[in-house]
Coordinates of C-alpha atoms in Angstrom, one line a residue:
Chain A
M1 CA -0.7 -26.8 -2.7
S2 CA 0.6 -30.3 -3.5
E3 CA 2.8 -31.4 -0.6
K4 CA 6.5 -30.7 -1.8
Q5 CA 8.8 -33.0 -0.5
T6 CA 12.7 -32.4 -0.6
S7 CA 15.5 -34.2 0.8
V8 CA 16.9 -30.8 2.4
F9 CA 15.6 -31.1 5.6
N10 CA 16.0 -35.1 6.7
L11 CA 15.4 -34.1 10.1
S12 CA 12.9 -35.0 12.4
R13 CA 10.2 -32.5 14.1
R14 CA 11.8 -33.1 17.7
S15 CA 15.5 -32.2 16.1
I16 CA 14.7 -29.5 14.0
L17 CA 12.6 -27.7 16.9
G18 CA 15.4 -28.2 19.3
G19 CA 18.1 -27.1 16.9
I20 CA 15.6 -24.2 16.6
A21 CA 15.4 -23.5 20.1
S22 CA 19.2 -23.4 20.8
A23 CA 19.9 -22.0 17.8
G24 CA 17.4 -19.2 19.2
A25 CA 19.0 -18.9 22.4
M26 CA 22.5 -19.0 20.7
A27 CA 21.5 -16.0 18.3
A28 CA 20.8 -14.1 21.5
A29 CA 24.5 -14.3 22.1
G30 CA 25.3 -13.9 18.5
Q31 CA 26.8 -17.4 17.7
F32 CA 23.8 -19.2 16.5
A33 CA 24.9 -22.3 14.2
P34 CA 23.7 -23.0 10.8
S35 CA 20.2 -25.4 10.5
I36 CA 19.7 -25.1 6.7
A37 CA 21.7 -27.4 4.1
L38 CA 22.2 -27.1 0.5
A39 CA 19.5 -27.8 -1.8
Q40 CA 19.9 -31.0 -4.4
P41 CA 20.9 -29.9 -7.5
D42 CA 17.1 -28.8 -8.8
S43 CA 15.3 -28.8 -5.5
P44 CA 14.2 -25.5 -4.0
L45 CA 14.8 -25.1 -0.6
T46 CA 12.3 -25.5 1.6
R47 CA 11.1 -25.2 5.3
A48 CA 8.8 -27.7 7.3
I49 CA 5.4 -25.8 8.8
P50 CA 6.1 -26.7 12.6
G51 CA 3.9 -29.7 13.6
T52 CA 3.3 -30.8 10.0
D53 CA 5.1 -32.8 7.5
E54 CA 3.9 -29.9 4.8
R55 CA 7.3 -27.9 3.5
I56 CA 7.1 -24.7 1.6
P57 CA 9.8 -23.1 -0.5
I58 CA 11.7 -20.4 1.9
I59 CA 10.8 -17.6 -0.7
G60 CA 7.1 -16.4 -1.4
M61 CA 5.8 -13.7 -2.7
G62 CA 4.2 -10.3 -1.0
S63 CA 1.8 -8.3 -3.5
W64 CA 1.6 -5.2 -1.2
I65 CA 1.5 -2.1 -3.9
T66 CA 3.2 -4.3 -6.5
F67 CA -0.1 -6.4 -7.3
N68 CA -3.0 -3.8 -6.6
V69 CA -3.1 -2.8 -10.1
G70 CA -6.5 -1.9 -10.6
A71 CA -8.7 -2.7 -14.0
S72 CA -5.7 -1.9 -15.8
Q73 CA -5.5 -4.8 -18.4
K74 CA -1.5 -3.6 -19.2
L75 CA -0.4 -4.0 -15.8
R76 CA -2.1 -6.6 -14.8
D77 CA -0.9 -9.0 -17.7
E78 CA 2.6 -7.9 -16.3
R79 CA 2.0 -9.1 -13.2
A80 CA 0.8 -12.5 -14.9
K81 CA 4.1 -12.6 -16.1
V82 CA 5.9 -12.0 -12.6
L83 CA 3.7 -14.7 -10.7
Q84 CA 4.4 -16.9 -13.8
T85 CA 8.1 -16.7 -12.9
F86 CA 7.8 -17.0 -8.8
F87 CA 5.9 -20.8 -10.0
D88 CA 8.2 -21.4 -12.9
M89 CA 11.3 -21.1 -10.5
G90 CA 10.1 -23.0 -7.6
G91 CA 7.4 -20.6 -5.6
G92 CA 4.9 -21.5 -3.4
L93 CA 3.4 -19.0 -0.7
V94 CA 1.8 -15.8 -2.3
D95 CA 0.2 -13.4 0.7
S96 CA -1.9 -10.8 0.2
S97 CA -4.6 -8.7 2.2
P98 CA -8.0 -7.3 1.1
M99 CA -5.9 -4.2 2.9
Y100 CA -4.1 -4.0 -0.4
G101 CA -6.7 -2.6 -2.9
S102 CA -6.9 -4.6 -6.0
S103 CA -4.4 -7.1 -5.0
E104 CA -6.4 -10.1 -4.2
E105 CA -8.6 -9.6 -7.4
V106 CA -5.0 -9.4 -9.4
I107 CA -3.5 -12.2 -8.4
G108 CA -6.8 -14.1 -9.0
Y109 CA -6.6 -12.8 -12.5
C110 CA -2.9 -13.7 -12.6
L111 CA -3.8 -17.3 -11.2
G112 CA -6.4 -18.1 -13.8
R113 CA -3.7 -17.7 -16.4
I114 CA -0.9 -19.8 -14.8
K115 CA -0.6 -23.4 -15.5
N116 CA 2.0 -24.6 -12.9
R117 CA 0.1 -23.4 -10.1
Q118 CA 0.2 -26.6 -8.2
T119 CA 2.5 -25.4 -5.6
L120 CA 0.4 -22.6 -4.4
F121 CA 0.5 -21.8 -0.6
S122 CA -2.0 -19.8 -0.5
A123 CA -1.9 -17.2 2.2
T124 CA -4.4 -13.8 2.9
K125 CA -5.5 -12.2 5.8
V126 CA -8.5 -10.9 7.6
W127 CA -9.0 -6.9 8.0
T128 CA -11.8 -5.8 9.4
V129 CA -13.9 -5.5 12.6
S130 CA -16.6 -7.8 14.1
K131 CA -17.7 -11.7 13.4
S132 CA -20.2 -10.9 10.3
M133 CA -17.8 -8.4 8.3
G134 CA -14.8 -11.0 8.7
T135 CA -16.5 -13.8 7.7
R136 CA -18.0 -12.1 4.6
Q137 CA -14.7 -10.6 3.8
M138 CA -12.9 -14.2 3.9
K139 CA -15.5 -15.4 1.8
A140 CA -15.0 -12.4 -0.7
S141 CA -11.5 -12.6 -0.7
A142 CA -11.7 -16.9 -1.9
E143 CA -13.9 -15.6 -4.8
L144 CA -11.4 -12.8 -5.7
W145 CA -8.6 -15.7 -5.7
G146 CA -10.7 -18.0 -7.3
L147 CA -10.6 -20.8 -4.8
E148 CA -12.7 -22.4 -2.4
K149 CA -10.5 -22.1 0.4
F150 CA -7.0 -20.6 1.7
D151 CA -3.8 -22.6 3.2
L152 CA -3.5 -19.8 5.6
M153 CA -5.6 -17.2 7.0
Q154 CA -4.1 -14.5 9.2
I155 CA -5.6 -11.9 11.2
H156 CA -4.0 -8.5 9.9
N157 CA -2.2 -6.6 12.4
L158 CA -3.9 -7.8 15.4
L159 CA -7.3 -6.2 14.4
D160 CA -10.1 -7.5 16.1
W161 CA -8.2 -10.6 16.7
E162 CA -10.0 -12.4 19.9
T163 CA -13.5 -12.2 17.2
H164 CA -11.7 -13.3 14.3
L165 CA -9.5 -16.0 15.9
E166 CA -12.7 -18.0 17.6
T167 CA -14.4 -17.9 14.2
L168 CA -10.8 -19.2 12.2
K169 CA -10.5 -22.2 14.9
A170 CA -13.9 -22.9 14.2
W171 CA -12.9 -23.0 10.2
K172 CA -9.8 -24.9 10.8
E173 CA -11.8 -27.6 13.0
N174 CA -14.2 -27.6 9.8
G175 CA -11.4 -27.8 7.1
R176 CA -12.6 -24.6 5.7
V177 CA -8.3 -23.2 6.1
R178 CA -6.0 -25.4 6.5
H179 CA -3.4 -23.2 8.5
I180 CA -4.2 -19.7 10.7
G181 CA -1.8 -16.9 11.7
M182 CA -1.5 -13.5 13.0
T183 CA 0.3 -10.5 11.5
T184 CA 2.1 -7.4 12.1
S185 CA 4.8 -5.2 10.0
H186 CA 7.2 -2.1 10.4
G187 CA 7.9 -3.7 13.9
R188 CA 4.9 -2.6 15.6
R189 CA 2.8 -4.2 18.2
H190 CA 5.5 -6.7 18.8
G191 CA 4.5 -7.3 22.8
D192 CA 1.0 -8.0 21.7
L193 CA 1.8 -10.2 19.3
E194 CA 4.3 -11.7 21.8
E195 CA 1.4 -12.5 24.1
V196 CA -0.9 -13.8 21.4
M197 CA 1.8 -16.1 20.6
G198 CA 2.3 -17.5 24.0
S199 CA -1.8 -17.9 24.6
Q200 CA -2.8 -18.7 21.6
P201 CA -3.1 -22.1 19.1
L202 CA -1.5 -20.5 16.0
D203 CA 0.1 -22.1 13.1
F204 CA 1.9 -18.9 11.7
V205 CA 3.0 -15.9 12.7
Q206 CA 4.1 -12.9 9.8
F207 CA 6.2 -10.0 10.9
T208 CA 8.9 -7.7 10.1
Y209 CA 13.0 -8.8 9.9
N210 CA 15.7 -7.9 7.8
I211 CA 19.6 -7.2 8.2
A212 CA 18.8 -3.4 9.4
D213 CA 15.8 -4.2 11.7
R214 CA 17.0 -7.3 13.8
E215 CA 14.5 -6.6 16.9
A216 CA 12.1 -10.0 16.2
E217 CA 15.6 -11.7 17.0
K218 CA 15.4 -10.8 20.8
R219 CA 12.1 -12.4 21.6
L220 CA 9.4 -13.2 18.7
L221 CA 11.7 -15.4 16.7
P222 CA 12.9 -17.5 19.5
L223 CA 9.4 -17.7 20.8
A224 CA 7.9 -18.7 17.5
A225 CA 10.6 -21.5 17.5
D226 CA 9.8 -22.3 20.9
K227 CA 6.2 -22.8 20.2
G228 CA 6.4 -24.4 17.2
I229 CA 5.0 -21.5 15.1
A230 CA 5.7 -21.2 11.6
V231 CA 7.2 -17.9 10.7
I232 CA 6.5 -15.3 7.6
I233 CA 9.3 -12.5 7.3
N234 CA 7.5 -9.2 5.2
R235 CA 9.8 -6.2 4.5
P236 CA 12.9 -8.4 3.9
F237 CA 14.3 -5.0 2.2
Q238 CA 12.7 -2.3 4.3
R239 CA 10.2 -2.0 1.4
G240 CA 13.2 -1.5 -1.3
T241 CA 15.4 1.6 0.8
L242 CA 17.4 -1.4 1.9
I243 CA 18.8 -1.9 -2.1
E244 CA 18.4 2.1 -2.3
K245 CA 21.0 2.5 0.4
F246 CA 23.1 0.2 -0.5
E247 CA 23.3 -0.7 -4.4
R248 CA 26.2 2.1 -4.4
H249 CA 28.2 -0.1 -2.4
P250 CA 30.0 -3.3 -3.5
L251 CA 29.3 -6.9 -2.7
P252 CA 32.0 -8.0 -0.3
D253 CA 34.5 -10.3 -1.8
W254 CA 33.2 -13.6 0.0
A255 CA 29.7 -12.8 -1.2
G256 CA 30.0 -15.1 -4.1
D257 CA 30.9 -18.0 -1.5
I258 CA 27.1 -17.6 -0.5
A259 CA 26.1 -17.1 -4.1
C260 CA 25.6 -13.6 -4.1
A261 CA 25.5 -11.7 -6.9
N262 CA 23.2 -8.6 -5.9
W263 CA 22.0 -6.9 -3.0
A264 CA 18.3 -8.4 -3.3
Q265 CA 20.4 -11.9 -2.8
F266 CA 22.6 -10.9 -0.1
F267 CA 19.4 -9.4 2.4
L268 CA 17.1 -11.9 1.3
K269 CA 19.5 -14.9 2.4
F270 CA 20.3 -13.2 5.3
V271 CA 17.0 -13.1 6.5
V272 CA 15.9 -16.7 5.5
S273 CA 19.2 -18.3 7.2
H274 CA 17.3 -17.6 10.4
P275 CA 16.8 -20.9 11.4
A276 CA 13.5 -19.5 13.1
V277 CA 12.5 -18.5 9.8
T278 CA 9.9 -20.1 7.5
C279 CA 9.6 -18.3 4.4
A280 CA 10.6 -14.9 3.2
I281 CA 7.9 -12.4 1.0
P282 CA 9.2 -9.8 -0.7
A283 CA 7.2 -8.1 -3.0
T284 CA 8.3 -7.0 -7.1
S285 CA 6.5 -6.0 -9.9
R286 CA 9.6 -7.0 -12.4
V287 CA 10.5 -10.1 -13.7
D288 CA 14.1 -9.8 -13.3
H289 CA 13.5 -9.1 -9.6
M290 CA 11.5 -12.1 -9.0
R291 CA 14.4 -14.0 -10.9
E292 CA 16.9 -12.3 -8.6
N293 CA 14.7 -13.3 -5.4
M294 CA 13.6 -16.7 -6.5
S295 CA 17.6 -17.7 -7.2
V296 CA 17.7 -17.8 -3.2
L297 CA 15.8 -21.1 -3.3
K298 CA 19.3 -22.7 -4.7
G299 CA 21.1 -21.9 -2.0
P300 CA 23.6 -21.7 -0.4
L301 CA 22.9 -20.1 2.7
P302 CA 25.3 -18.3 5.3
D303 CA 25.9 -20.2 8.1
A304 CA 26.1 -18.4 12.0
K305 CA 29.6 -16.9 11.2
T306 CA 28.8 -16.0 8.0
R307 CA 25.5 -14.1 9.3
Q308 CA 27.5 -12.2 12.0
R309 CA 30.2 -11.3 8.8
M310 CA 26.9 -9.6 7.0
I311 CA 25.9 -7.7 9.7
E312 CA 29.3 -6.3 10.6
Y313 CA 30.3 -5.4 6.7
V314 CA 26.7 -3.9 6.3
E315 CA 27.3 -1.8 9.3
K316 CA 30.3 -0.8 8.3
L317 CA 28.8 1.1 5.2
Chain B
M1 CA 0.8 3.4 3.8
I2 CA 0.1 4.4 0.4
P3 CA -0.8 1.4 -1.3
F4 CA 0.1 1.9 -5.1
S5 CA 2.7 2.8 -7.2
P6 CA 2.9 6.0 -8.9
E7 CA 2.5 3.7 -12.5
V8 CA -0.7 2.7 -10.9
F9 CA -1.9 5.8 -10.0
F10 CA -1.3 7.5 -13.3
A11 CA -2.1 4.5 -15.1
L12 CA -6.0 4.7 -13.0
F13 CA -5.8 8.4 -14.5
E14 CA -5.3 7.4 -17.9
E15 CA -8.6 4.9 -17.3
Y16 CA -10.5 7.8 -15.7
N17 CA -10.1 10.5 -18.4
L18 CA -11.1 8.6 -21.1
A19 CA -14.0 6.7 -19.4
I20 CA -15.4 10.5 -18.6
W21 CA -14.2 12.1 -22.0
P22 CA -15.4 15.0 -22.5
A23 CA -16.3 15.8 -19.0
Q24 CA -12.8 17.5 -19.1
I25 CA -13.7 20.2 -21.7
V26 CA -17.5 21.0 -20.1
A27 CA -15.2 21.6 -16.4
Y28 CA -13.1 23.9 -18.2
V29 CA -16.3 25.8 -19.9
L30 CA -17.7 25.9 -16.1
G31 CA -14.4 27.0 -14.6
L32 CA -14.2 29.9 -16.9
L33 CA -17.8 31.0 -16.4
V34 CA -17.3 31.1 -12.6
L35 CA -14.2 33.1 -13.4
G36 CA -16.0 35.5 -15.7
L37 CA -18.6 35.9 -13.2
V38 CA -16.9 37.0 -9.9
F39 CA -15.8 40.1 -12.2
R40 CA -19.5 40.5 -12.6
P41 CA -21.3 39.8 -9.4
S42 CA -25.0 39.1 -9.0
V43 CA -27.5 37.2 -7.0
S44 CA -28.2 34.6 -9.5
G45 CA -24.4 34.2 -10.5
N46 CA -23.4 33.7 -6.8
R47 CA -25.9 31.0 -6.6
F48 CA -24.5 29.5 -10.0
I49 CA -20.9 29.7 -8.7
G50 CA -22.0 27.8 -5.3
A51 CA -23.7 25.3 -7.7
I52 CA -20.3 24.8 -9.8
L53 CA -18.4 24.2 -6.9
A54 CA -20.9 21.7 -5.4
I55 CA -21.1 19.9 -8.7
F56 CA -17.0 19.7 -8.9
W57 CA -17.1 18.2 -5.3
L58 CA -20.0 15.9 -6.0
G59 CA -18.2 14.5 -9.2
N60 CA -15.4 14.0 -7.8
G61 CA -16.5 12.1 -4.5
I62 CA -18.6 10.1 -7.0
A63 CA -17.0 9.4 -10.1
Y64 CA -12.9 9.7 -9.0
H65 CA -13.1 8.5 -5.6
W66 CA -15.9 5.5 -5.3
L67 CA -16.0 4.7 -8.7
Y68 CA -12.4 4.7 -10.0
F69 CA -10.1 5.1 -6.8
M70 CA -12.1 2.8 -4.4
P71 CA -10.6 -0.6 -6.1
I72 CA -6.8 0.9 -5.5
N73 CA -7.5 2.5 -2.2
F74 CA -8.9 1.5 1.0
A75 CA -9.2 5.0 1.8
A76 CA -11.1 6.0 -1.1
P77 CA -14.5 5.3 0.5
L78 CA -13.7 7.9 3.1
F79 CA -12.5 10.4 0.7
A80 CA -15.8 9.7 -1.2
V81 CA -17.9 10.6 2.1
L82 CA -15.8 13.5 2.6
F83 CA -16.3 15.0 -0.9
V84 CA -19.7 14.2 -0.9
I85 CA -20.2 16.2 2.4
E86 CA -17.9 19.3 1.0
A87 CA -20.7 19.4 -1.9
L88 CA -23.5 19.2 0.3
I89 CA -21.7 22.2 2.7
L90 CA -20.9 24.2 -0.4
W91 CA -25.2 23.7 -1.6
W92 CA -26.1 24.9 1.8
R93 CA -23.9 27.9 2.3
F94 CA -23.9 29.2 -1.0
I95 CA -27.3 28.0 -2.8
I96 CA -30.0 27.8 0.7
R97 CA -28.4 30.7 2.8
G98 CA -26.9 32.3 -0.3
D99 CA -26.1 35.1 1.9
L100 CA -22.5 36.0 0.4
T101 CA -21.4 37.3 -2.9
F102 CA -18.6 36.3 -4.9
R103 CA -16.6 39.3 -6.2
F104 CA -13.1 40.5 -7.0
H105 CA -11.4 42.9 -5.0
R106 CA -8.4 44.7 -5.9
D107 CA -7.1 43.4 -2.4
I108 CA -4.8 40.7 -1.4
A109 CA -7.9 38.0 -1.0
G110 CA -8.6 39.3 -4.6
A111 CA -5.6 38.6 -6.1
A112 CA -5.0 35.7 -4.3
G113 CA -8.1 34.1 -5.0
V114 CA -8.2 34.7 -8.7
T115 CA -4.4 34.0 -8.9
L116 CA -5.1 30.2 -7.2
M117 CA -8.3 29.9 -9.7
I118 CA -6.1 30.5 -12.9
F119 CA -3.4 28.3 -11.1
A120 CA -5.6 25.6 -11.1
M121 CA -6.8 25.8 -14.8
V122 CA -3.4 26.8 -16.4
I123 CA -0.4 26.5 -14.1
Y124 CA -1.1 23.1 -12.5
P125 CA -1.6 21.2 -16.0
L126 CA 1.6 22.9 -17.0
L127 CA 3.7 22.0 -14.0
G128 CA 2.1 17.8 -14.4
M129 CA 3.2 18.2 -18.0
A130 CA 7.0 19.4 -17.2
S131 CA 6.7 16.7 -14.7
G132 CA 5.8 14.0 -17.5
H133 CA 1.9 13.5 -16.6
N134 CA 0.6 14.3 -19.9
W135 CA -2.7 13.5 -21.3
P136 CA -4.7 11.0 -20.7
Q137 CA -2.6 10.2 -17.5
A138 CA -2.8 13.9 -16.1
A139 CA -5.2 15.4 -13.1
M140 CA -7.2 17.2 -15.3
F141 CA -9.3 20.3 -13.7
G142 CA -12.4 19.8 -12.1
V143 CA -12.4 16.5 -12.8
A144 CA -9.3 15.4 -10.6
P145 CA -9.3 16.3 -7.2
S146 CA -6.0 18.5 -6.7
P147 CA -6.7 21.3 -9.6
M148 CA -10.8 21.4 -8.2
V149 CA -9.3 21.9 -4.4
I150 CA -7.0 24.6 -5.4
F151 CA -9.6 26.2 -7.8
T152 CA -12.1 26.1 -4.3
F153 CA -9.7 27.8 -2.5
G154 CA -9.4 30.8 -4.8
V155 CA -13.1 31.0 -5.3
L156 CA -13.9 30.9 -1.6
L157 CA -11.4 33.9 -0.8
L158 CA -13.4 35.9 -2.7
A159 CA -16.6 35.6 -0.5
T160 CA -17.5 38.9 0.7
P161 CA -17.7 40.2 3.0
R162 CA -16.3 37.3 4.8
V163 CA -14.8 33.8 3.8
P164 CA -16.9 31.4 5.2
I165 CA -14.9 28.7 7.9
V166 CA -16.8 25.7 7.0
P167 CA -16.6 24.9 3.2
I168 CA -12.6 25.4 4.0
V169 CA -12.1 22.4 6.3
I170 CA -12.4 19.8 3.8
P171 CA -10.5 21.2 1.2
V172 CA -7.4 22.2 3.6
M173 CA -7.4 18.6 4.6
W174 CA -7.3 17.3 1.2
A175 CA -4.5 19.3 0.5
L176 CA -2.9 18.2 3.5
I177 CA -3.5 14.4 2.4
S178 CA -2.4 15.2 -1.2
G179 CA 0.5 16.9 -0.1
S180 CA 2.0 14.1 1.7
A181 CA 1.2 11.9 -1.2
A182 CA 2.8 14.0 -3.6
W183 CA 6.0 13.0 -2.0
F184 CA 5.4 9.4 -1.1
L185 CA 4.3 9.2 -5.1
D186 CA 6.6 11.9 -6.4
I187 CA 4.0 14.2 -8.1
P188 CA 6.1 17.8 -8.0
E189 CA 2.7 19.4 -9.1
D190 CA 0.5 18.7 -5.7
V191 CA 3.4 19.6 -3.2
S192 CA 1.4 23.4 -4.9
L193 CA -1.7 21.9 -2.8
P194 CA -0.4 22.2 0.6
L195 CA 0.8 25.7 -0.4
A196 CA -2.3 26.6 -1.7
G197 CA -3.8 25.6 1.4
V198 CA -1.7 27.6 3.4
V199 CA -2.1 30.5 1.5
A200 CA -6.1 30.2 1.7
V201 CA -5.9 30.2 5.7
F202 CA -3.9 33.1 5.6
V203 CA -6.0 35.0 3.6
L204 CA -9.0 34.0 5.2
V205 CA -7.7 35.0 8.8
R206 CA -6.5 38.4 7.3
K207 CA -9.8 39.0 5.2
N208 CA -11.8 38.3 8.0
R209 CA -10.2 39.8 10.9
R210 CA -10.5 43.3 8.6
A211 CA -14.2 42.6 8.3
S212 CA -15.0 42.2 12.0

């Protein structure tokens, strides 16, 4: 991807990390400070990948279920429109996995039909055992996406992570992948992920965090901030159940103050306003939902006090 | 952990049904033949029934799971292997050993067996249509796993003197898998699968206890 620079964050790495670390500590006490500012009118909100000058938009795109459409031409073309909307509105990180059926192949199909994909930050996973099968799978993924190399290769659900991490370290050194990471979801194996984060040189981690599941605030998010690891958040809507649960309720009167016109924006803004979060990856198969999600890139985001209000409001419903 | 949406699932059926047409007609003809043969049992008829069941399972394993379902479901290769194993079990039990007869008796096992067979061929597709799953997006008898598994339960319950246990294990497993998928994918007609499995196991135990 081309490195997209915005004027949103004019802070040094040290000050960002310092701010994140202290914000993490304050989060535990329920009073952390905001660490993100409004974007300039047409600039999407971005966050830096710790330890680099590279920034990525704070809203990415997941592909679990939504892009697994098999060979259906009609559904593939519909997904191409969704991905087109994603890039049109300033999107960057697209995340997938060999576990997601035909998603990687469909993403490759869609990318082949999209012109303004220069902001693409390609992220997939290795999801198998053994070095040889891992290597084969990662090469196959690159072919499916139609890429020479990925921006980010993650180890899916920590599966055979010791083996794959050795491969990925070597690949990163040789320039075959730009960043390496590890994932989990549904709140599983946080303890194991924490151990790996503490002992291994990861660039990214991915786990679940949303307004109803804030377990990650306790240890993973502060640790990521402390270690300078970028954080991708999956399941920001708990796979849609949050929206299904709350859509019959009105948004709070003050939702307009943080430019939330719907619950999707409300939940996404909560997630990406955590200072240790680099990017959230909601998944959708609909253009109108993609527009809602991507509008979050234009800010504003809630500050710490507003985040607390958001939690209290949702917990009251 | 179902990695696809109902929309994609039924789009897959559409593609599959159109690609294998007119195999659905052939499956119905074979199903009717099996239904007729249980009322007129014979040695060759028994082998024919066993062969048809094995072919149904082999066809579903290779054509449906391996060729069509695998691209959207990481578990499909496992399902394909299970279905091929079931085909081999059926072939071994009813063609190679061939010591069981498929026969309709006027008893609970006979009534349950024939009811499940007719359910698979007629009621299941009607339930599907009532749920909005019409041709070519419907799970068709003989070429789609769910109605084929219900049909298998029905045929196995007619085995005399005892219902063999080994051939019913994989169908029961599939009934449980499909039953859970029915919930997540909103396929009301597939709720009949675990129910058919429960009926089959209950009748099997009862029939075998009486036979021993």
